[in-house]
Short mmCIF file of C-alpha atoms in Angstrom, two decimals:
data_model
loop_
_atom_site.label_atom_id
_atom_site.label_comp_id
_atom_site.label_asym_id
_atom_site.label_seq_id
_atom_site.Cartn_x
_atom_site.Cartn_y
_atom_site.Cartn_z
CA MET A 1 29.77 12.63 -21.37
CA LYS A 2 32.56 15.30 -21.35
CA PHE A 3 35.52 15.19 -19.00
CA SER A 4 36.64 18.60 -17.39
CA PHE A 5 39.15 19.47 -15.08
CA ALA A 6 39.11 22.56 -13.13
CA VAL A 7 41.80 23.63 -10.67
CA SER A 8 41.90 26.45 -7.72
CA ALA A 9 45.29 26.70 -6.51
CA ALA A 10 47.36 29.19 -4.46
CA LEU A 11 50.28 30.77 -6.48
CA LEU A 12 53.50 28.90 -5.59
CA ALA A 13 56.27 31.20 -4.28
CA PRO A 14 59.23 31.74 -6.87
CA SER A 15 61.80 29.18 -6.67
CA ALA A 16 65.29 30.35 -4.78
CA TYR A 17 67.67 28.31 -6.68
CA GLY A 18 71.11 30.08 -6.39
CA PHE A 19 71.38 29.73 -10.19
CA SER A 20 69.58 29.36 -13.47
CA ILE A 21 69.11 25.80 -14.32
CA GLN A 22 68.44 27.27 -17.94
CA SER A 23 71.45 29.00 -17.92
CA ALA A 24 73.56 26.27 -16.31
CA PHE A 25 72.62 23.72 -19.09
CA GLY A 26 72.25 26.05 -21.80
CA VAL A 27 68.51 25.27 -22.16
CA ARG A 28 66.11 27.95 -23.43
CA LYS A 29 63.31 28.74 -21.61
CA SER A 30 59.87 27.87 -23.72
CA SER A 31 57.93 30.76 -24.37
CA SER A 32 55.06 28.57 -24.96
CA LEU A 33 54.84 25.77 -22.82
CA SER A 34 52.42 23.09 -24.05
CA GLY A 35 51.13 21.82 -20.73
CA VAL A 36 49.06 22.07 -17.72
CA ALA A 37 51.07 24.83 -16.16
CA GLU A 38 50.27 27.02 -19.33
CA ASP A 39 46.71 26.16 -19.54
CA LEU A 40 46.06 26.95 -15.84
CA ASP A 41 48.49 29.47 -15.54
CA LEU A 42 50.45 28.03 -12.79
CA PRO A 43 54.15 29.32 -12.02
CA CYS A 44 56.69 27.37 -14.02
CA GLU A 45 60.13 27.88 -12.93
CA ASP A 46 63.53 26.14 -13.19
CA GLU A 47 63.05 22.19 -14.04
CA CYS A 48 59.56 23.02 -15.10
CA ALA A 49 60.59 25.52 -17.67
CA ILE A 50 63.00 23.61 -19.78
CA THR A 51 61.89 22.29 -22.90
CA SER A 52 64.58 19.23 -22.98
CA PHE A 53 67.27 17.67 -20.84
CA PRO A 54 71.03 17.87 -21.29
CA ASN A 55 71.35 13.94 -21.22
CA MET A 56 68.16 13.05 -22.99
CA PRO A 57 66.63 13.27 -26.67
CA GLU A 58 65.45 16.56 -27.28
CA SER A 59 61.72 15.19 -27.79
CA VAL A 60 62.10 14.32 -23.74
CA HIS A 61 60.62 17.21 -21.74
CA PRO A 62 59.36 17.52 -18.07
CA GLY A 63 55.83 16.12 -17.60
CA VAL A 64 53.96 13.54 -19.31
CA LEU A 65 55.39 11.98 -22.52
CA THR A 66 53.30 10.66 -25.31
CA GLY A 67 53.88 9.55 -29.03
CA GLN A 68 57.26 9.81 -30.16
CA ALA A 69 58.96 11.70 -27.15
CA GLN A 70 57.63 8.49 -25.14
CA LEU A 71 59.18 6.32 -27.53
CA ASP A 72 62.35 8.27 -27.86
CA LEU A 73 62.60 7.72 -24.03
CA LEU A 74 62.33 4.08 -24.11
CA ASN A 75 64.60 3.49 -26.97
CA HIS A 76 67.08 5.73 -24.84
CA ALA A 77 66.75 3.13 -21.93
CA LYS A 78 67.48 0.56 -24.03
CA GLU A 79 70.55 1.95 -25.80
CA ASN A 80 71.80 3.09 -22.56
CA GLY A 81 71.11 -0.13 -20.72
CA TYR A 82 68.67 1.03 -17.69
CA ALA A 83 65.02 0.49 -17.04
CA ILE A 84 62.43 2.52 -15.88
CA PRO A 85 60.82 1.94 -12.53
CA ALA A 86 57.03 1.58 -13.06
CA VAL A 87 55.02 2.20 -9.94
CA ASN A 88 51.09 1.38 -9.27
CA CYS A 89 49.72 4.35 -7.48
CA VAL A 90 46.38 4.67 -5.81
CA SER A 91 46.50 8.11 -4.26
CA SER A 92 47.82 11.48 -4.77
CA SER A 93 50.06 10.87 -2.00
CA GLY A 94 51.66 7.97 -3.74
CA ILE A 95 52.14 9.81 -7.00
CA ASN A 96 53.84 12.74 -5.13
CA ALA A 97 56.25 10.20 -3.56
CA CYS A 98 57.05 8.67 -7.11
CA LEU A 99 57.62 12.13 -8.53
CA GLU A 100 59.71 13.15 -5.66
CA ALA A 101 61.80 10.05 -5.82
CA ALA A 102 62.33 10.74 -9.74
CA ARG A 103 63.48 14.08 -9.26
CA LYS A 104 66.03 13.11 -6.17
CA ASN A 105 67.37 10.26 -8.54
CA ASP A 106 67.33 12.48 -11.66
CA ALA A 107 65.46 9.95 -13.97
CA PRO A 108 62.20 9.44 -15.49
CA ILE A 109 59.42 7.51 -13.90
CA ILE A 110 56.47 5.35 -15.08
CA ILE A 111 53.08 6.16 -12.80
CA GLN A 112 50.49 3.55 -13.68
CA PHE A 113 46.88 2.84 -12.42
CA SER A 114 45.16 -0.60 -12.13
CA SER A 115 41.20 -1.01 -12.73
CA GLY A 116 41.22 -1.45 -9.05
CA GLY A 117 43.52 1.32 -8.07
CA SER A 118 41.55 3.32 -10.36
CA GLN A 119 38.42 2.66 -8.65
CA PHE A 120 39.86 3.36 -5.11
CA TYR A 121 41.09 6.79 -6.47
CA GLY A 122 37.70 7.47 -7.65
CA GLY A 123 36.31 6.77 -4.22
CA LYS A 124 34.88 3.11 -2.89
CA GLY A 125 31.84 4.97 -2.06
CA LEU A 126 31.08 5.44 -6.08
CA ASP A 127 29.04 2.68 -7.81
CA ASN A 128 31.07 1.18 -10.43
CA LYS A 129 28.74 0.18 -13.07
CA ASN A 130 30.29 -0.25 -16.26
CA TYR A 131 33.23 0.74 -14.62
CA LYS A 132 32.30 4.57 -14.35
CA ALA A 133 33.97 4.98 -10.93
CA ALA A 134 37.28 3.20 -12.44
CA ILE A 135 37.34 5.44 -15.46
CA ALA A 136 36.56 8.63 -13.59
CA GLY A 137 39.37 7.95 -11.07
CA ALA A 138 41.90 6.94 -13.34
CA VAL A 139 41.32 10.17 -15.47
CA SER A 140 41.35 12.29 -12.09
CA GLY A 141 44.65 10.58 -11.38
CA ALA A 142 45.88 11.43 -14.74
CA PHE A 143 45.26 15.17 -14.35
CA HIS A 144 46.97 15.03 -11.07
CA VAL A 145 50.06 13.54 -12.68
CA ARG A 146 49.90 15.88 -15.44
CA THR A 147 49.86 18.93 -13.01
CA MET A 148 52.65 17.83 -10.90
CA ALA A 149 54.98 16.20 -13.21
CA GLU A 150 55.72 19.37 -14.69
CA GLN A 151 56.18 21.22 -11.30
CA TYR A 152 58.82 18.49 -10.27
CA GLY A 153 60.41 18.59 -13.58
CA VAL A 154 60.68 15.02 -14.51
CA PRO A 155 59.38 13.18 -17.52
CA VAL A 156 56.54 10.77 -16.70
CA ILE A 157 55.03 7.83 -18.64
CA LEU A 158 51.50 7.74 -17.61
CA HIS A 159 50.35 4.01 -18.08
CA THR A 160 47.45 1.64 -17.15
CA ASP A 161 48.40 -1.88 -16.03
CA HIS A 162 46.66 -5.17 -16.38
CA CYS A 163 43.64 -5.13 -18.35
CA ALA A 164 42.11 -8.60 -18.77
CA LYS A 165 39.40 -9.39 -21.36
CA GLN A 166 36.42 -8.54 -19.10
CA LEU A 167 38.11 -5.19 -18.16
CA LEU A 168 38.15 -3.97 -21.80
CA PRO A 169 35.14 -1.43 -21.28
CA TRP A 170 37.59 0.32 -18.40
CA VAL A 171 40.05 0.87 -21.12
CA ASP A 172 37.75 1.81 -23.82
CA GLY A 173 36.57 4.55 -21.50
CA LEU A 174 40.24 5.82 -20.94
CA ILE A 175 41.13 5.79 -24.93
CA ALA A 176 37.78 7.71 -25.25
CA ALA A 177 38.98 10.41 -22.98
CA SER A 178 42.24 10.46 -24.40
CA GLU A 179 40.62 11.10 -27.76
CA ARG A 180 38.82 14.00 -26.77
CA TYR A 181 41.93 15.38 -24.78
CA TYR A 182 43.89 14.81 -28.30
CA GLU A 183 41.37 17.08 -29.87
CA GLN A 184 42.23 19.97 -27.75
CA HIS A 185 45.83 19.42 -26.84
CA GLY A 186 47.30 17.32 -29.99
CA GLU A 187 48.13 14.60 -27.45
CA PRO A 188 46.43 11.78 -25.62
CA LEU A 189 45.66 12.21 -21.93
CA PHE A 190 47.57 8.97 -21.09
CA SER A 191 50.72 7.68 -22.59
CA SER A 192 50.08 4.03 -22.66
CA HIS A 193 47.73 1.24 -21.88
CA MET A 194 48.49 -2.39 -21.03
CA ILE A 195 46.01 -5.14 -22.59
CA ASP A 196 46.46 -8.28 -20.82
CA LEU A 197 44.85 -11.18 -22.82
CA SER A 198 47.49 -13.57 -21.82
CA GLU A 199 44.97 -16.27 -20.97
CA GLU A 200 43.14 -15.94 -23.90
CA PRO A 201 44.38 -18.08 -27.33
CA ILE A 202 47.59 -16.43 -28.47
CA GLU A 203 45.67 -15.66 -31.99
CA GLU A 204 42.79 -13.81 -30.29
CA ASN A 205 45.26 -12.05 -28.14
CA ILE A 206 47.24 -10.61 -30.99
CA GLU A 207 44.25 -9.97 -33.06
CA ILE A 208 42.47 -7.77 -30.27
CA CYS A 209 45.62 -5.92 -29.53
CA LYS A 210 46.08 -5.26 -33.39
CA GLU A 211 42.57 -3.70 -33.27
CA TYR A 212 43.35 -1.72 -30.14
CA MET A 213 46.74 -0.50 -31.78
CA GLN A 214 45.08 0.75 -34.97
CA ARG A 215 42.86 3.09 -32.68
CA MET A 216 45.55 3.96 -30.42
CA SER A 217 48.28 4.73 -32.80
CA LYS A 218 46.29 7.68 -34.41
CA ILE A 219 46.58 9.65 -31.38
CA GLY A 220 49.97 8.50 -30.00
CA LEU A 221 49.02 5.99 -27.36
CA LEU A 222 51.39 3.00 -26.84
CA LEU A 223 50.09 -0.37 -26.31
CA GLU A 224 51.61 -2.87 -23.90
CA MET A 225 50.74 -6.65 -24.27
CA GLU A 226 51.40 -9.36 -22.30
CA LEU A 227 52.56 -12.94 -23.76
CA GLY A 228 52.57 -15.58 -21.34
CA ILE A 229 51.29 -15.35 -17.61
CA THR A 230 52.52 -13.74 -14.44
CA GLY A 231 52.13 -15.85 -11.73
CA GLY A 232 50.99 -14.89 -8.15
CA GLU A 233 48.20 -12.81 -7.12
CA GLU A 234 47.67 -8.92 -7.88
CA ASP A 235 44.59 -6.74 -7.78
CA GLY A 236 42.34 -9.70 -7.56
CA VAL A 237 43.95 -11.79 -10.42
CA ASP A 238 44.87 -14.89 -8.76
CA ASN A 239 47.52 -16.93 -11.00
CA THR A 240 49.24 -18.82 -8.16
CA ASP A 241 48.17 -22.34 -9.86
CA VAL A 242 48.95 -21.91 -13.23
CA ALA A 243 50.88 -24.55 -15.19
CA GLN A 244 54.63 -23.89 -14.98
CA GLU A 245 54.91 -23.95 -18.68
CA ASP A 246 52.69 -20.93 -19.20
CA LEU A 247 55.30 -18.80 -17.39
CA TYR A 248 57.69 -18.86 -19.84
CA SER A 249 57.23 -17.23 -23.45
CA LYS A 250 58.73 -19.01 -26.40
CA PRO A 251 60.68 -17.03 -29.06
CA GLU A 252 58.40 -18.20 -31.82
CA GLU A 253 55.50 -16.69 -30.02
CA ILE A 254 57.37 -13.58 -29.42
CA TYR A 255 58.24 -13.23 -32.97
CA GLU A 256 54.61 -13.84 -34.02
CA VAL A 257 53.46 -10.99 -31.89
CA TYR A 258 56.35 -8.53 -33.17
CA GLU A 259 55.60 -9.79 -36.86
CA GLU A 260 51.89 -9.04 -36.43
CA LEU A 261 52.13 -5.53 -34.40
CA LYS A 262 55.01 -3.95 -35.93
CA PRO A 263 53.55 -3.13 -39.51
CA VAL A 264 50.62 -1.21 -37.58
CA SER A 265 53.11 0.99 -35.63
CA ASP A 266 56.45 1.02 -33.69
CA MET A 267 54.17 2.02 -30.64
CA PHE A 268 54.29 -1.16 -28.49
CA THR A 269 56.20 -3.00 -26.08
CA VAL A 270 56.02 -6.70 -24.84
CA ALA A 271 55.55 -8.27 -21.37
CA ALA A 272 56.92 -11.63 -22.27
CA ALA A 273 56.68 -14.10 -19.42
CA PHE A 274 60.25 -15.56 -18.38
CA GLY A 275 59.08 -16.93 -14.95
CA ASN A 276 57.59 -13.61 -13.44
CA VAL A 277 55.79 -13.62 -10.30
CA HIS A 278 53.72 -10.86 -8.44
CA GLY A 279 54.27 -10.59 -4.93
CA VAL A 280 57.23 -11.32 -2.88
CA TYR A 281 58.02 -15.06 -1.72
CA LYS A 282 60.94 -16.90 -0.22
CA PRO A 283 64.19 -17.07 -2.22
CA GLY A 284 64.14 -20.16 -4.34
CA ASN A 285 60.30 -20.26 -4.95
CA VAL A 286 60.51 -17.81 -8.06
CA GLN A 287 62.76 -19.42 -11.03
CA LEU A 288 63.46 -16.42 -13.52
CA ARG A 289 65.06 -17.17 -16.96
CA PRO A 290 66.16 -13.87 -18.54
CA ASP A 291 67.84 -15.90 -21.08
CA ILE A 292 64.25 -16.24 -22.84
CA LEU A 293 64.46 -12.73 -23.54
CA LYS A 294 68.01 -13.06 -25.08
CA ASN A 295 66.92 -15.90 -27.05
CA ALA A 296 63.77 -14.23 -28.57
CA GLN A 297 65.87 -11.22 -29.44
CA GLU A 298 68.46 -13.34 -31.33
CA TYR A 299 65.63 -15.21 -32.86
CA ILE A 300 63.59 -12.03 -34.29
CA SER A 301 67.06 -10.55 -35.32
CA ASP A 302 67.73 -13.59 -37.23
CA LYS A 303 64.08 -13.47 -39.15
CA LEU A 304 64.90 -9.85 -39.64
CA GLY A 305 68.19 -10.00 -41.27
CA ASP A 306 69.26 -6.83 -42.65
CA LYS A 307 66.26 -5.09 -41.05
CA CYS A 308 67.43 -5.77 -37.62
CA PRO A 309 68.35 -2.59 -35.62
CA ALA A 310 72.13 -2.32 -35.08
CA ASP A 311 71.66 -3.08 -31.33
CA GLY A 312 70.38 -6.69 -32.08
CA LYS A 313 66.99 -5.87 -29.72
CA PRO A 314 64.14 -5.56 -31.68
CA VAL A 315 61.99 -5.71 -28.95
CA LEU A 316 61.22 -3.19 -26.15
CA PHE A 317 60.70 -5.67 -23.29
CA VAL A 318 58.66 -5.09 -19.98
CA PHE A 319 59.34 -6.92 -16.54
CA HIS A 320 56.17 -7.70 -14.50
CA GLY A 321 56.36 -8.97 -11.11
CA GLY A 322 59.68 -7.34 -10.34
CA SER A 323 59.44 -7.04 -6.50
CA GLY A 324 61.53 -9.15 -4.50
CA SER A 325 63.68 -10.05 -7.70
CA ASP A 326 66.95 -10.88 -7.26
CA ILE A 327 69.31 -7.78 -9.02
CA SER A 328 71.47 -10.05 -10.80
CA ASP A 329 68.19 -11.43 -12.69
CA ILE A 330 67.01 -7.85 -13.11
CA GLN A 331 70.26 -6.52 -14.48
CA GLU A 332 70.61 -9.57 -16.97
CA ALA A 333 67.02 -8.99 -18.20
CA ILE A 334 67.83 -5.09 -18.82
CA SER A 335 70.92 -6.32 -20.73
CA TYR A 336 68.43 -8.06 -23.05
CA GLY A 337 66.26 -5.41 -23.91
CA VAL A 338 63.90 -4.69 -20.63
CA ILE A 339 63.05 -0.79 -20.35
CA LYS A 340 60.51 -0.98 -17.55
CA MET A 341 60.07 -2.97 -14.66
CA ASN A 342 56.66 -2.87 -12.47
CA ILE A 343 56.97 -2.39 -8.78
CA ASP A 344 53.92 -2.75 -6.65
CA THR A 345 54.13 -5.12 -3.66
CA ASP A 346 57.51 -3.49 -2.48
CA THR A 347 56.09 0.06 -2.53
CA GLN A 348 52.78 -0.85 -1.01
CA TRP A 349 54.86 -2.42 1.93
CA SER A 350 57.12 0.79 1.82
CA TYR A 351 54.00 2.96 2.35
CA TRP A 352 52.30 0.76 5.05
CA GLU A 353 55.82 0.39 7.00
CA GLY A 354 56.21 4.10 7.13
CA ILE A 355 52.88 4.47 8.76
CA LYS A 356 53.65 1.52 11.00
CA ASN A 357 57.08 3.11 12.13
CA PHE A 358 55.43 6.45 12.69
CA GLU A 359 52.81 4.84 14.95
CA GLU A 360 55.45 2.69 16.92
CA LYS A 361 57.45 6.14 17.38
CA TYR A 362 54.45 8.28 18.42
CA HIS A 363 52.44 5.68 20.09
CA ASP A 364 51.76 7.29 23.25
CA TYR A 365 50.69 10.41 21.51
CA LEU A 366 48.23 8.65 19.15
CA GLN A 367 45.82 6.94 21.73
CA ALA A 368 43.32 10.09 22.44
CA GLN A 369 42.82 13.62 21.06
CA ILE A 370 44.06 14.98 24.66
CA GLY A 371 46.60 13.49 27.01
CA ASN A 372 50.11 11.97 26.33
CA PRO A 373 53.37 11.37 28.26
CA GLU A 374 53.96 15.07 28.46
CA GLY A 375 50.72 15.76 30.50
CA ALA A 376 46.90 14.56 30.82
CA ASP A 377 45.85 17.87 29.27
CA LYS A 378 48.17 18.25 26.29
CA PRO A 379 46.87 18.00 22.74
CA ASN A 380 47.69 15.28 20.34
CA LYS A 381 46.47 17.07 16.97
CA LYS A 382 49.71 17.79 15.38
CA TYR A 383 50.44 13.75 15.91
CA TYR A 384 47.16 12.44 14.63
CA ASP A 385 47.10 15.11 11.74
CA PRO A 386 46.46 12.39 8.58
CA ARG A 387 49.39 14.52 6.97
CA GLU A 388 51.89 13.47 9.30
CA CYS A 389 51.60 9.56 8.93
CA MET A 390 51.13 9.93 5.31
CA ARG A 391 54.21 12.20 4.90
CA ALA A 392 56.15 9.44 6.74
CA ALA A 393 54.77 6.97 4.37
CA GLU A 394 55.95 9.02 1.47
CA VAL A 395 59.45 9.43 2.83
CA ASN A 396 59.73 5.83 3.44
CA THR A 397 58.69 4.79 -0.09
CA VAL A 398 61.10 7.56 -1.79
CA GLU A 399 64.01 5.69 0.24
CA ARG A 400 62.58 2.30 -1.21
CA LEU A 401 62.20 3.70 -4.63
CA GLU A 402 65.80 5.18 -4.52
CA LYS A 403 67.02 1.46 -4.39
CA ALA A 404 65.06 0.65 -7.38
CA PHE A 405 66.31 3.25 -9.41
CA GLU A 406 69.63 2.10 -8.18
CA ASP A 407 68.78 -1.77 -9.30
CA LEU A 408 67.68 -0.46 -12.53
CA LYS A 409 70.52 1.45 -13.22
CA CYS A 410 68.19 4.37 -13.62
CA GLN A 411 70.15 7.32 -11.77
CA ASN A 412 71.61 10.46 -13.03
CA ILE A 413 69.85 9.90 -16.34
CA LEU A 414 68.56 13.36 -17.18
CA GLY A 415 71.37 15.66 -16.39
CA LEU A 416 69.82 17.91 -13.82
CA PRO A 417 71.56 19.33 -10.57
CA GLN A 418 71.00 17.75 -6.91
CA MET A 419 67.46 18.48 -6.05
CA ASP A 420 67.09 21.61 -3.22
CA GLU A 421 65.45 20.86 -0.11
CA ALA A 422 61.82 22.15 -0.17
CA GLU A 423 61.14 25.56 1.40
CA ASN A 424 58.23 27.28 3.14
CA VAL A 425 57.09 23.83 4.08
CA LEU A 426 55.17 23.51 7.66
CA GLY A 427 58.01 22.22 10.18
CA PRO A 428 58.36 21.90 14.07
CA ARG A 429 58.23 25.44 14.54
CA ARG A 430 54.79 26.04 13.37
CA GLY A 431 53.79 22.90 15.23
CA GLY A 432 54.51 20.15 12.59
CA LEU A 433 56.46 17.07 13.20
CA PRO A 434 60.16 16.56 11.68
CA VAL A 435 59.08 13.70 9.18
#
């Protein structure tokens, strides 16, 4: 089975920046951009056309990062004390909101799909036997991210979220798609995949992750593995009743993972448990212990001796269940080597809240196709056009993500100028609403 991608798009109008980003930062325009813009002969101006960013490692470029470029970005985050927000997306609208937020905050972003989100992206009307809908949906989403990340001019890590043992056929299909993409493009379709075997015995967890790493590292895919259980409920996985001790990883366990995976490849991160819980709960109900990460870094550094990196943080940690967490806990965790924080519950709410607020504001214009407070014969098309409420959802999500970028100290990272307002956008003069 071969995956193909065809795009039919109108040519985009040239950007009307008042200066050249390339000349402003001394960044040369690439004569041979290796990306979707080149493959499909799409216009690639300004941020899209630069080959690297003023404040980043040279390998980090606009678009989806894989292999060493991805690892360089993650190490840059660790060395400079910030973490990258990782947002679960279920639609192209959600993806576009993430890209817009990243550009406005002058920062990288991680866009990720869960198995359920992938299936939704492919369409709930499509049969998911053997996870075919989830595989096709994730691949479709990946091509959307690859196309638009370059146009927004931001670096993106394209990731898939929790994959328990029974879901491994889903990730198998995605790795196979990346292997086929690699044959044509010299890099995988995705950046990374998470394998979550935290409910299995640790020996089995590590052994299966090693097997996947051996396959993935050949094409530059990074592996995120989970150690210990993230509490709460997400995407149909309910861990609300797990034993408290399972919510906290031990330094010895984290070292065992590091010792087994490091000889295979540097391309891995660890989602260690330090009291993380999916969802949002009342203050006091979640007891985060970021010091677990500190203790683990110190323990492993001691074991490594002279081989320990200079910063004393040999492990790239991932923070799951970030929604609703206290900012002091978030930033303490970052200081111990957290380079990625997952955000799902809060962005689900922000998207919905944008729609809710839109409905409240224009309620009387949304009850029928014709007839509103301005007259019984007045049409309401421009109000119930789904683009309007969806754009309101995007705007609200961009605003919520700005807070996430701020909390994670992930603003003004790339060194680009402030994003200009979009031009040639349908507005009130042409019948649109000011959202």
